[in-house]
Amino acid sequence: MSDYQTFTADDARLFALTHGDTFRDSDQLEAEEFGDGNLNLVFRVKNQQGRSLIVKQALPYARCVGESWPLTIDRARIEAEVLLRHGRICPQHTVQVLHYDAALAAIVMEDLGQWDILRGALVAGKQFPKLASQMAHYLAHTLFHTSDFVLNGLQKKTEVARFLNPELCLITEDLFFTDPYCNHERNSIHQAILPQARELWHDEALQAEVARLKADFLSKPQALLHGDVHSGSIFVSAEQCKVIDAEFGFYGPVGFDVGSLLGNLLLSYAGQFGLQEDAAAREQQQRYLLGQIETLWQDFASEFSQLMQTQTKESSFANSRYQSFYLQQVLADSIGYAGCELIRRTVGLAHVADLEQIRNEQLRARCERFALALGRQLILQRHGLTTIQQLLTLVQHLPIPA
Ligand code: SR1
Ligand code: MG
């Protein structure tokens, strides 16, 4: 880390000028740091014609907490390499990486700032009809092409080693699977839902199922995951979507990526009870979200099946019964991880605007209780929910708590 130094806006400007062919030496470049994420510095560098690039630099600590939480800057390598791998497989839905510098832990990438970040757009009540089918395509292709269906044993183990990412995985292991189920100091719990949070700390049946999901997260290297597919990691427009922020990438269970996105669509669904006062508009937005959830799974399952049937290289896995079993497992895992995402975003360290932006505290508490109750049901019932329609029925019949 000897050559590492934290970028100023001027460093970011020079870095963007030197790497990539977007800018000329004669350009008047402006750079500003605008990152509001949990971990990194993010600069936008722009010339006088309005052309722009993003420079992202990993800090040697977690930005949201400060220097008391040291964090490897190798996460920039993981992020760049996952995005480059996924970008080769699915360029239309992966942000383009133009340059990566290991010593400075910095990446130059395309600027998608003319699009919306999905989370904010959903909070504002926007709809993107193509989102689910495009994300299904991204997930099916990136996960299939980095799995044992395609890679041989030697290639796969080399890749698993390259993407071990122990420090960032530890964050997920703690924040996703441990903290919400005990009285951890990292948790952030609104007073009004403290009784429901306490129930999680004593719910042995739930904790046993979360332990199974955590064990799989630790020991099921099925494919190269993005590792953090929440709605703040997706840029959208009416026609397109692209995924950013792959620093949590590693070889893990396929259902973790699918489930993270499902969980975020469900968080948006839960938040609608408090964000949208007009009942007709709320129902319309919630119908849209449920439709996207259905399409996400149906399209993912159909594309992944098609890929298994036509592009499997390992003969043992060409067996069609095995392939059906595999997909059924992915659905159960996805539902379980979606449940964990709902719970950890409600009582854990990292909250989401879908719930936080509800101004009325009592209403917010009801939405949070809904998210917790739904998360619990998804985790406990995941093996009995064998179709996506069953999941949708569960969501629609779950009462919004008092
Ligand atoms: C300390 S990092 C908190 C959360 O932000 C990231 O985007 C991941 O979701 C992580 O769990
Ligand atoms: Mg992120």
Short mmCIF file of C-alpha atoms and ligand atoms in Angstrom, two decimals:
data_model
loop_
_atom_site.label_atom_id
_atom_site.label_comp_id
_atom_site.label_asym_id
_atom_site.label_seq_id
_atom_site.Cartn_x
_atom_site.Cartn_y
_atom_site.Cartn_z
CA MET A 1 0.00 0.00 0.00
CA SER A 2 3.14 2.23 -0.14
CA ASP A 3 2.09 4.16 -3.28
CA TYR A 4 -1.44 4.60 -2.03
CA GLN A 5 -2.71 8.07 -1.26
CA THR A 6 -6.25 9.25 -0.78
CA PHE A 7 -7.40 11.20 -3.83
CA THR A 8 -8.28 14.86 -3.77
CA ALA A 9 -10.61 16.12 -6.51
CA ASP A 10 -7.51 17.28 -8.38
CA ASP A 11 -5.90 13.80 -8.19
CA ALA A 12 -9.12 12.30 -9.55
CA ARG A 13 -9.12 14.83 -12.41
CA LEU A 14 -5.55 13.90 -13.38
CA PHE A 15 -6.26 10.19 -13.03
CA ALA A 16 -9.25 10.41 -15.39
CA LEU A 17 -7.25 12.51 -17.85
CA THR A 18 -4.37 10.03 -17.92
CA HIS A 19 -6.44 6.85 -18.22
CA GLY A 20 -8.89 6.26 -21.01
CA ASP A 21 -9.28 8.33 -24.14
CA THR A 22 -12.36 10.32 -23.14
CA PHE A 23 -10.52 13.58 -22.40
CA ARG A 24 -7.84 15.66 -24.18
CA ASP A 25 -4.97 17.52 -22.48
CA SER A 26 -6.57 20.79 -23.60
CA ASP A 27 -9.88 20.01 -21.82
CA GLN A 28 -10.98 22.15 -18.89
CA LEU A 29 -11.79 19.38 -16.43
CA GLU A 30 -13.85 19.76 -13.28
CA ALA A 31 -13.95 17.10 -10.59
CA GLU A 32 -16.24 16.77 -7.58
CA GLU A 33 -16.58 14.08 -4.94
CA PHE A 34 -20.24 13.13 -4.58
CA GLY A 35 -20.18 9.63 -3.10
CA ASP A 36 -22.72 8.99 -0.39
CA GLY A 37 -22.19 5.23 -0.25
CA ASN A 38 -20.99 3.26 2.74
CA LEU A 39 -17.39 2.60 1.74
CA ASN A 40 -15.60 4.63 -0.96
CA LEU A 41 -14.73 7.96 -2.53
CA VAL A 42 -16.58 8.60 -5.80
CA PHE A 43 -15.67 11.53 -8.09
CA ARG A 44 -17.35 12.76 -11.27
CA VAL A 45 -14.83 14.28 -13.71
CA LYS A 46 -16.39 16.39 -16.47
CA ASN A 47 -15.11 18.44 -19.40
CA GLN A 48 -16.52 21.68 -20.83
CA GLN A 49 -18.65 19.72 -23.34
CA GLY A 50 -20.29 17.82 -20.50
CA ARG A 51 -18.57 14.49 -21.21
CA SER A 52 -17.85 12.75 -17.94
CA LEU A 53 -16.29 9.75 -16.23
CA ILE A 54 -16.43 8.32 -12.73
CA VAL A 55 -13.32 7.78 -10.60
CA LYS A 56 -13.93 5.49 -7.65
CA GLN A 57 -11.29 4.96 -4.99
CA ALA A 58 -11.40 2.47 -2.12
CA LEU A 59 -10.55 4.06 1.24
CA PRO A 60 -8.53 1.95 3.70
CA TYR A 61 -11.55 2.01 6.02
CA ALA A 62 -15.35 1.91 5.81
CA ARG A 63 -16.46 5.45 5.01
CA CYS A 64 -19.79 5.17 6.86
CA VAL A 65 -18.05 4.39 10.16
CA GLY A 66 -14.61 5.98 9.79
CA GLU A 67 -10.99 4.98 10.42
CA SER A 68 -12.01 2.84 13.40
CA TRP A 69 -13.27 0.26 10.85
CA PRO A 70 -10.20 -0.61 8.69
CA LEU A 71 -10.97 -2.33 5.42
CA THR A 72 -8.77 -3.79 2.70
CA ILE A 73 -8.28 -1.67 -0.41
CA ASP A 74 -7.98 -4.92 -2.38
CA ARG A 75 -11.77 -4.59 -2.72
CA ALA A 76 -11.08 -2.26 -5.66
CA ARG A 77 -9.37 -5.16 -7.46
CA ILE A 78 -12.32 -7.43 -6.71
CA GLU A 79 -14.74 -4.79 -7.95
CA ALA A 80 -12.80 -4.12 -11.16
CA GLU A 81 -12.27 -7.81 -11.93
CA VAL A 82 -15.87 -8.84 -11.21
CA LEU A 83 -17.16 -6.00 -13.37
CA LEU A 84 -14.72 -6.90 -16.15
CA ARG A 85 -15.74 -10.60 -15.97
CA HIS A 86 -19.45 -9.81 -15.84
CA GLY A 87 -18.97 -7.14 -18.49
CA ARG A 88 -17.52 -9.70 -20.90
CA ILE A 89 -20.52 -11.96 -20.30
CA CYS A 90 -23.24 -9.29 -20.22
CA PRO A 91 -21.88 -5.89 -21.38
CA GLN A 92 -25.35 -4.40 -21.85
CA HIS A 93 -26.10 -4.59 -18.12
CA THR A 94 -22.68 -4.07 -16.51
CA VAL A 95 -21.02 -0.70 -16.00
CA GLN A 96 -17.96 -0.37 -18.24
CA VAL A 97 -14.58 -0.33 -16.46
CA LEU A 98 -12.00 1.70 -18.41
CA HIS A 99 -8.99 1.43 -16.10
CA TYR A 100 -7.96 -0.05 -12.77
CA ASP A 101 -4.88 0.87 -10.71
CA ALA A 102 -3.98 -1.65 -8.00
CA ALA A 103 -1.61 0.59 -6.00
CA LEU A 104 -4.08 3.47 -5.83
CA ALA A 105 -7.09 1.14 -5.49
CA ALA A 106 -8.84 3.32 -8.03
CA ILE A 107 -11.09 2.60 -10.99
CA VAL A 108 -12.11 4.75 -13.95
CA MET A 109 -15.53 3.82 -15.30
CA GLU A 110 -18.32 5.11 -17.48
CA ASP A 111 -20.66 7.68 -15.93
CA LEU A 112 -24.28 6.54 -15.81
CA GLY A 113 -25.38 9.71 -14.00
CA GLN A 114 -27.92 10.54 -16.71
CA TRP A 115 -29.91 7.50 -15.48
CA ASP A 116 -31.65 7.00 -12.12
CA ILE A 117 -30.42 4.94 -9.20
CA LEU A 118 -33.16 2.34 -8.87
CA ARG A 119 -33.78 2.82 -5.15
CA GLY A 120 -34.46 6.57 -5.33
CA ALA A 121 -36.57 6.12 -8.45
CA LEU A 122 -38.77 3.49 -6.80
CA VAL A 123 -39.13 5.67 -3.70
CA ALA A 124 -40.33 8.44 -6.04
CA GLY A 125 -42.93 6.02 -7.45
CA LYS A 126 -41.30 5.55 -10.87
CA GLN A 127 -41.73 2.36 -12.88
CA PHE A 128 -39.35 0.64 -15.30
CA PRO A 129 -41.19 -2.07 -17.27
CA LYS A 130 -38.02 -3.70 -18.62
CA LEU A 131 -36.10 -3.80 -15.34
CA ALA A 132 -36.95 -7.35 -14.23
CA SER A 133 -36.41 -9.05 -17.59
CA GLN A 134 -33.08 -7.25 -18.07
CA MET A 135 -31.86 -8.05 -14.55
CA ALA A 136 -33.00 -11.67 -15.05
CA HIS A 137 -30.84 -11.78 -18.17
CA TYR A 138 -27.84 -10.27 -16.32
CA LEU A 139 -28.19 -12.70 -13.41
CA ALA A 140 -28.80 -15.82 -15.50
CA HIS A 141 -25.84 -15.18 -17.81
CA THR A 142 -23.24 -13.93 -15.32
CA LEU A 143 -24.06 -16.69 -12.83
CA PHE A 144 -24.31 -19.53 -15.36
CA HIS A 145 -21.12 -18.68 -17.23
CA THR A 146 -19.03 -18.53 -14.03
CA SER A 147 -20.44 -21.80 -12.64
CA ASP A 148 -19.46 -25.49 -12.72
CA PHE A 149 -21.81 -25.93 -15.67
CA VAL A 150 -19.18 -24.15 -17.78
CA LEU A 151 -15.83 -24.08 -15.93
CA ASN A 152 -13.84 -27.25 -15.37
CA GLY A 153 -12.56 -28.11 -11.89
CA LEU A 154 -9.16 -26.51 -12.42
CA GLN A 155 -10.52 -23.27 -13.86
CA LYS A 156 -13.20 -23.03 -11.20
CA LYS A 157 -10.81 -23.42 -8.26
CA THR A 158 -8.45 -20.85 -9.73
CA GLU A 159 -11.35 -18.42 -9.98
CA VAL A 160 -12.64 -19.20 -6.48
CA ALA A 161 -9.15 -18.41 -5.12
CA ARG A 162 -8.89 -15.18 -7.12
CA PHE A 163 -12.19 -13.94 -5.69
CA LEU A 164 -11.94 -15.06 -2.05
CA ASN A 165 -12.67 -11.54 -0.75
CA PRO A 166 -12.62 -12.54 2.96
CA GLU A 167 -12.97 -9.05 4.49
CA LEU A 168 -15.96 -7.97 2.47
CA CYS A 169 -17.60 -11.38 2.87
CA LEU A 170 -17.15 -11.02 6.63
CA ILE A 171 -19.14 -7.78 6.50
CA THR A 172 -22.03 -9.64 4.86
CA GLU A 173 -21.67 -12.61 7.19
CA ASP A 174 -22.02 -10.23 10.16
CA LEU A 175 -24.54 -7.70 8.87
CA PHE A 176 -26.81 -10.13 7.02
CA PHE A 177 -26.78 -13.23 9.16
CA THR A 178 -25.54 -12.40 12.68
CA ASP A 179 -26.27 -8.88 13.92
CA PRO A 180 -30.07 -8.76 13.37
CA TYR A 181 -30.54 -11.91 15.45
CA CYS A 182 -28.81 -10.61 18.59
CA ASN A 183 -28.53 -7.36 20.51
CA HIS A 184 -25.51 -6.17 18.52
CA GLU A 185 -24.14 -2.63 18.93
CA ARG A 186 -23.95 -2.22 15.14
CA ASN A 187 -27.74 -2.60 14.85
CA SER A 188 -29.87 0.47 14.34
CA ILE A 189 -33.43 -0.05 15.55
CA HIS A 190 -36.20 2.52 15.72
CA GLN A 191 -37.69 2.63 19.23
CA ALA A 192 -41.19 1.76 18.00
CA ILE A 193 -40.16 -1.65 16.68
CA LEU A 194 -37.85 -2.65 19.52
CA PRO A 195 -40.30 -5.37 20.72
CA GLN A 196 -40.30 -6.97 17.25
CA ALA A 197 -36.48 -6.72 17.03
CA ARG A 198 -36.21 -8.41 20.44
CA GLU A 199 -38.38 -11.27 19.17
CA LEU A 200 -35.72 -11.94 16.52
CA TRP A 201 -33.09 -12.34 19.24
CA HIS A 202 -35.09 -15.14 20.86
CA ASP A 203 -36.55 -16.87 17.80
CA GLU A 204 -34.64 -20.15 17.77
CA ALA A 205 -36.56 -21.64 14.84
CA LEU A 206 -35.78 -18.59 12.71
CA GLN A 207 -32.15 -18.47 13.85
CA ALA A 208 -31.71 -22.13 12.86
CA GLU A 209 -32.87 -21.39 9.32
CA VAL A 210 -30.71 -18.26 9.10
CA ALA A 211 -27.77 -20.41 10.24
CA ARG A 212 -28.42 -22.78 7.30
CA LEU A 213 -28.49 -19.85 4.88
CA LYS A 214 -25.30 -18.46 6.41
CA ALA A 215 -23.58 -21.86 6.16
CA ASP A 216 -24.43 -21.95 2.46
CA PHE A 217 -23.15 -18.41 2.01
CA LEU A 218 -19.86 -19.56 3.58
CA SER A 219 -19.51 -22.85 1.76
CA LYS A 220 -21.43 -23.04 -1.54
CA PRO A 221 -19.22 -21.48 -4.24
CA GLN A 222 -21.64 -21.99 -7.12
CA ALA A 223 -20.83 -18.92 -9.23
CA LEU A 224 -19.07 -15.54 -9.27
CA LEU A 225 -21.62 -13.33 -7.53
CA HIS A 226 -21.91 -9.58 -7.74
CA GLY A 227 -22.44 -9.94 -3.99
CA ASP A 228 -24.47 -6.79 -3.32
CA VAL A 229 -27.34 -6.58 -5.84
CA HIS A 230 -29.47 -4.08 -3.95
CA SER A 231 -31.41 -1.29 -5.59
CA GLY A 232 -28.64 1.22 -4.85
CA SER A 233 -26.31 -0.84 -7.07
CA ILE A 234 -28.48 -0.54 -10.21
CA PHE A 235 -28.75 2.38 -12.61
CA VAL A 236 -31.96 2.47 -14.68
CA SER A 237 -33.56 4.35 -17.54
CA ALA A 238 -36.82 3.67 -19.37
CA GLU A 239 -34.96 1.39 -21.77
CA GLN A 240 -31.90 0.11 -19.96
CA CYS A 241 -30.34 -0.92 -16.68
CA LYS A 242 -26.74 -1.46 -15.58
CA VAL A 243 -25.20 -2.86 -12.43
CA ILE A 244 -22.38 -1.08 -10.54
CA ASP A 245 -20.50 -1.60 -7.22
CA ALA A 246 -19.28 -5.21 -7.31
CA GLU A 247 -16.76 -4.94 -4.45
CA PHE A 248 -18.60 -7.64 -2.46
CA GLY A 249 -18.15 -10.11 -5.34
CA PHE A 250 -17.03 -13.68 -4.55
CA TYR A 251 -17.88 -17.29 -5.39
CA GLY A 252 -21.08 -18.02 -3.47
CA PRO A 253 -24.62 -19.39 -3.78
CA VAL A 254 -26.46 -18.30 -6.93
CA GLY A 255 -29.57 -17.58 -4.86
CA PHE A 256 -27.74 -14.87 -2.92
CA ASP A 257 -27.65 -12.47 -5.89
CA VAL A 258 -31.17 -13.33 -7.05
CA GLY A 259 -32.50 -13.12 -3.47
CA SER A 260 -30.83 -9.77 -2.75
CA LEU A 261 -32.70 -8.22 -5.67
CA LEU A 262 -35.98 -9.94 -4.75
CA GLY A 263 -35.54 -8.66 -1.20
CA ASN A 264 -35.02 -5.11 -2.41
CA LEU A 265 -38.14 -5.19 -4.59
CA LEU A 266 -40.03 -6.44 -1.53
CA LEU A 267 -38.54 -3.65 0.62
CA SER A 268 -39.91 -1.21 -1.93
CA TYR A 269 -43.29 -2.98 -1.72
CA ALA A 270 -43.25 -2.70 2.09
CA GLY A 271 -42.28 0.97 2.00
CA GLN A 272 -45.16 1.84 -0.31
CA PHE A 273 -47.63 1.48 2.58
CA GLY A 274 -45.96 4.52 4.14
CA LEU A 275 -44.62 6.45 1.15
CA GLN A 276 -47.75 6.60 -0.99
CA GLU A 277 -50.84 8.04 0.70
CA ASP A 278 -53.11 7.68 -2.31
CA ALA A 279 -54.53 4.12 -2.11
CA ALA A 280 -55.06 3.67 -5.85
CA ALA A 281 -51.53 4.88 -6.69
CA ARG A 282 -50.07 2.68 -3.96
CA GLU A 283 -51.89 -0.42 -5.20
CA GLN A 284 -50.78 0.31 -8.72
CA GLN A 285 -47.12 0.64 -7.67
CA GLN A 286 -47.32 -2.51 -5.55
CA ARG A 287 -48.89 -4.41 -8.48
CA TYR A 288 -45.99 -3.22 -10.63
CA LEU A 289 -43.47 -4.45 -8.05
CA LEU A 290 -45.11 -7.87 -7.73
CA GLY A 291 -45.21 -8.14 -11.51
CA GLN A 292 -41.47 -7.37 -11.64
CA ILE A 293 -40.79 -10.03 -9.00
CA GLU A 294 -42.73 -12.59 -11.02
CA THR A 295 -40.92 -11.66 -14.24
CA LEU A 296 -37.53 -11.63 -12.51
CA TRP A 297 -37.87 -15.21 -11.36
CA GLN A 298 -39.71 -16.57 -14.45
CA ASP A 299 -37.23 -15.05 -16.90
CA PHE A 300 -34.24 -15.98 -14.76
CA ALA A 301 -35.44 -19.60 -14.47
CA SER A 302 -36.22 -19.88 -18.15
CA GLU A 303 -32.89 -18.36 -19.30
CA PHE A 304 -30.86 -20.36 -16.79
CA SER A 305 -32.67 -23.59 -17.87
CA GLN A 306 -32.04 -22.81 -21.50
CA LEU A 307 -28.35 -22.22 -20.76
CA MET A 308 -28.12 -25.46 -18.74
CA GLN A 309 -29.73 -27.43 -21.56
CA THR A 310 -27.67 -25.98 -24.39
CA GLN A 311 -24.33 -24.81 -22.97
CA THR A 312 -23.38 -27.16 -20.15
CA LYS A 313 -19.81 -28.38 -20.66
CA GLU A 314 -19.52 -30.75 -17.70
CA SER A 315 -21.29 -33.99 -18.71
CA SER A 316 -22.44 -34.92 -15.16
CA PHE A 317 -24.46 -31.72 -15.00
CA ALA A 318 -26.19 -32.24 -18.33
CA ASN A 319 -28.71 -34.50 -16.57
CA SER A 320 -32.13 -32.84 -16.84
CA ARG A 321 -33.37 -34.10 -13.45
CA TYR A 322 -30.28 -32.65 -11.80
CA GLN A 323 -30.91 -29.35 -13.59
CA SER A 324 -34.53 -29.17 -12.30
CA PHE A 325 -33.33 -29.96 -8.79
CA TYR A 326 -30.63 -27.26 -9.05
CA LEU A 327 -33.13 -24.60 -10.10
CA GLN A 328 -35.58 -25.57 -7.34
CA GLN A 329 -32.75 -25.16 -4.82
CA VAL A 330 -31.89 -21.75 -6.27
CA LEU A 331 -35.51 -20.64 -5.80
CA ALA A 332 -35.56 -21.76 -2.16
CA ASP A 333 -32.18 -20.09 -1.51
CA SER A 334 -33.30 -16.89 -3.25
CA ILE A 335 -36.44 -16.67 -1.13
CA GLY A 336 -34.42 -17.27 2.03
CA TYR A 337 -31.82 -14.61 1.19
CA ALA A 338 -34.60 -12.19 0.23
CA GLY A 339 -36.02 -12.72 3.72
CA CYS A 340 -32.63 -12.01 5.31
CA GLU A 341 -32.30 -8.81 3.25
CA LEU A 342 -35.73 -7.60 4.44
CA ILE A 343 -34.76 -8.16 8.06
CA ARG A 344 -31.23 -6.78 8.00
CA ARG A 345 -32.28 -3.59 6.18
CA THR A 346 -34.93 -2.99 8.86
CA VAL A 347 -33.00 -3.58 12.09
CA GLY A 348 -29.33 -3.88 11.05
CA LEU A 349 -26.57 -1.33 10.37
CA ALA A 350 -27.43 -0.41 6.78
CA HIS A 351 -30.97 0.89 6.37
CA VAL A 352 -32.70 1.84 3.12
CA ALA A 353 -34.56 4.91 1.89
CA ASP A 354 -37.61 2.76 1.02
CA LEU A 355 -38.37 2.69 4.77
CA GLU A 356 -36.28 5.59 6.13
CA GLN A 357 -38.03 8.18 3.99
CA ILE A 358 -41.44 7.49 5.49
CA ARG A 359 -42.03 10.70 7.43
CA ASN A 360 -44.82 9.51 9.74
CA GLU A 361 -43.08 7.50 12.47
CA GLN A 362 -46.07 5.31 13.30
CA LEU A 363 -46.62 4.46 9.67
CA ARG A 364 -42.91 3.74 9.24
CA ALA A 365 -43.03 1.37 12.20
CA ARG A 366 -45.96 -0.50 10.63
CA CYS A 367 -44.03 -0.86 7.37
CA GLU A 368 -40.97 -2.06 9.27
CA ARG A 369 -43.06 -4.63 11.14
CA PHE A 370 -44.42 -5.78 7.77
CA ALA A 371 -40.86 -6.14 6.42
CA LEU A 372 -39.80 -8.15 9.48
CA ALA A 373 -42.87 -10.40 9.38
CA LEU A 374 -42.46 -10.99 5.64
CA GLY A 375 -38.72 -11.66 5.99
CA ARG A 376 -39.41 -14.21 8.73
CA GLN A 377 -42.05 -16.03 6.68
CA LEU A 378 -39.82 -16.17 3.62
CA ILE A 379 -36.95 -17.67 5.58
CA LEU A 380 -39.13 -20.23 7.38
CA GLN A 381 -41.32 -21.20 4.43
CA ARG A 382 -38.78 -21.10 1.62
CA HIS A 383 -38.77 -24.85 0.97
CA GLY A 384 -42.57 -24.95 0.76
CA LEU A 385 -42.73 -22.06 -1.72
CA THR A 386 -42.01 -24.02 -4.87
CA THR A 387 -43.32 -21.47 -7.37
CA ILE A 388 -42.99 -17.71 -7.55
CA GLN A 389 -46.81 -17.44 -7.57
CA GLN A 390 -46.87 -18.99 -4.08
CA LEU A 391 -44.46 -16.32 -2.89
CA LEU A 392 -46.64 -13.58 -4.39
CA THR A 393 -49.73 -15.01 -2.71
CA LEU A 394 -47.92 -15.01 0.63
CA VAL A 395 -46.94 -11.36 0.19
CA GLN A 396 -50.45 -10.28 -0.81
CA HIS A 397 -52.09 -12.10 2.11
CA LEU A 398 -49.71 -10.94 4.81
CA PRO A 399 -51.58 -8.34 6.88
CA ILE A 400 -49.99 -4.93 7.35
CA PRO A 401 -49.45 -5.00 11.14
CA ALA A 402 -50.99 -2.45 13.53
C1 SR1 B 1 -20.50 -1.26 5.95
S1 SR1 B 1 -21.16 -1.66 4.43
C2 SR1 B 1 -22.88 -1.73 4.64
C3 SR1 B 1 -23.61 -2.26 3.47
O1 SR1 B 1 -23.38 -1.45 2.33
C4 SR1 B 1 -23.04 -2.25 1.22
O2 SR1 B 1 -23.61 -1.78 0.05
C5 SR1 B 1 -23.49 -3.65 1.58
O3 SR1 B 1 -24.84 -3.89 1.29
C6 SR1 B 1 -23.20 -3.65 3.03
O4 SR1 B 1 -23.88 -4.66 3.73
MG MG B 2 -22.19 -0.55 -2.66
#
